[in-house]
XYZ file of C-alpha atoms in Angstrom:
123
model
C -1.307 -24.565 16.332
C 2.490 -25.903 17.041
C 0.916 -29.211 15.168
C -0.425 -28.347 12.384
C 2.741 -27.959 10.124
C 1.738 -24.201 8.530
C 1.441 -25.546 5.541
C -1.194 -23.028 4.026
C 1.570 -20.266 5.198
C 4.649 -22.004 3.302
C 2.950 -22.826 -0.139
C 0.181 -21.831 -2.204
C -3.004 -23.022 -1.510
C -5.895 -23.034 -4.219
C -9.306 -25.329 -3.759
C -10.345 -26.489 -7.318
C -14.350 -26.507 -7.320
C -16.843 -28.739 -9.738
C -15.795 -26.023 -12.525
C -12.654 -26.536 -12.475
C -11.868 -23.147 -10.970
C -9.031 -22.626 -8.467
C -9.920 -20.492 -5.421
C -6.971 -19.425 -3.077
C -6.941 -20.074 0.611
C -5.068 -17.492 3.023
C -4.283 -18.281 6.149
C -4.259 -15.216 8.893
C -1.876 -15.335 11.826
C -4.538 -16.777 13.560
C -4.927 -19.952 11.137
C -8.291 -18.643 10.460
C -8.334 -19.499 6.550
C -10.561 -17.439 3.891
C -11.310 -18.604 0.870
C -11.304 -16.133 -2.180
C -13.494 -17.133 -5.605
C -11.151 -17.418 -8.882
C -12.815 -14.850 -9.916
C -12.202 -11.257 -9.147
C -15.042 -8.736 -8.253
C -14.832 -5.132 -9.949
C -16.695 -2.052 -9.442
C -15.394 -0.624 -12.594
C -18.175 -0.007 -14.261
C -19.388 2.347 -11.609
C -16.624 4.635 -11.002
C -17.998 7.667 -13.127
C -20.592 7.173 -11.300
C -19.136 7.289 -7.777
C -16.986 10.155 -8.578
C -20.079 12.207 -10.001
C -22.373 11.472 -6.243
C -18.717 12.806 -3.957
C -16.558 9.672 -3.720
C -13.018 10.803 -4.179
C -11.434 7.692 -2.900
C -11.500 3.756 -4.135
C -9.682 0.632 -2.209
C -8.609 -1.824 -4.733
C -7.951 -5.295 -3.247
C -5.277 -7.425 -4.462
C -4.868 -10.994 -3.577
C -2.057 -12.988 -5.656
C -1.187 -11.028 -8.800
C 2.521 -10.578 -10.379
C 3.480 -7.115 -10.485
C 2.771 -6.516 -14.397
C -0.344 -7.085 -13.515
C -1.185 -4.944 -10.434
C 0.067 -2.002 -12.654
C -1.923 -2.767 -15.616
C -4.947 -2.988 -13.068
C -4.138 0.471 -11.132
C -3.548 2.520 -14.335
C -7.424 1.057 -15.935
C -8.929 2.384 -12.716
C -6.485 5.692 -13.261
C -7.138 5.755 -16.948
C -11.058 5.569 -16.253
C -11.038 8.331 -13.605
C -9.184 10.260 -16.120
C -11.422 9.258 -19.235
C -8.701 8.187 -21.183
C -10.142 4.685 -21.168
C -13.626 3.058 -21.082
C -14.950 0.757 -18.050
C -15.160 -1.826 -21.079
C -11.268 -1.433 -21.572
C -10.828 -2.223 -18.229
C -13.299 -5.240 -18.193
C -11.060 -7.177 -20.671
C -7.590 -6.420 -19.008
C -9.339 -7.268 -15.608
C -10.495 -10.881 -17.207
C -6.867 -11.671 -18.500
C -5.216 -11.484 -15.098
C -4.073 -14.306 -13.503
C -3.579 -16.217 -10.086
C -0.616 -17.433 -8.663
C -1.192 -20.749 -10.714
C -1.096 -19.003 -13.544
C -4.812 -19.029 -14.579
C -7.362 -16.095 -16.045
C -10.247 -16.793 -13.721
C -12.036 -13.940 -15.518
C -13.813 -11.055 -13.418
C -17.458 -10.443 -12.307
C -19.716 -7.889 -10.649
C -19.896 -9.787 -7.872
C -22.510 -8.540 -5.262
C -22.461 -5.110 -7.356
C -24.616 -7.699 -9.862
C -27.286 -7.771 -7.024
C -30.013 -5.293 -7.901
C -32.092 -5.469 -4.515
C -28.448 -3.974 -3.021
C -27.978 -1.473 -5.238
C -31.575 -0.175 -4.180
C -30.917 -0.312 -0.651
C -28.243 1.645 -0.944
C -30.111 4.376 -2.264
C -32.299 4.783 0.434
């Protein structure tokens, strides 16, 4: 990989899709690229159910969020877990998180929206 110039490690690279959304591209150490959806995915609405079933830890994956957004996201999830905020309030916060281009792309349920996958998890 000596001749590629490593553009993707020295710059913020986004692919703009047909809807105008900027999808972040990150390269790992082996120069393999991963394209991240412009929309964040969240299971914040499921936190209570997960806690009731015994889930004791969650992981929040962040990509290019700024420090203030990171603080708000983590605080929001903790607030939902301790009952001081509703998931819908945190969802509104997540909708406004900006990427490294300064654009808020919203939030989605992602794979949590797939009813077949959820049913399979109940087996």
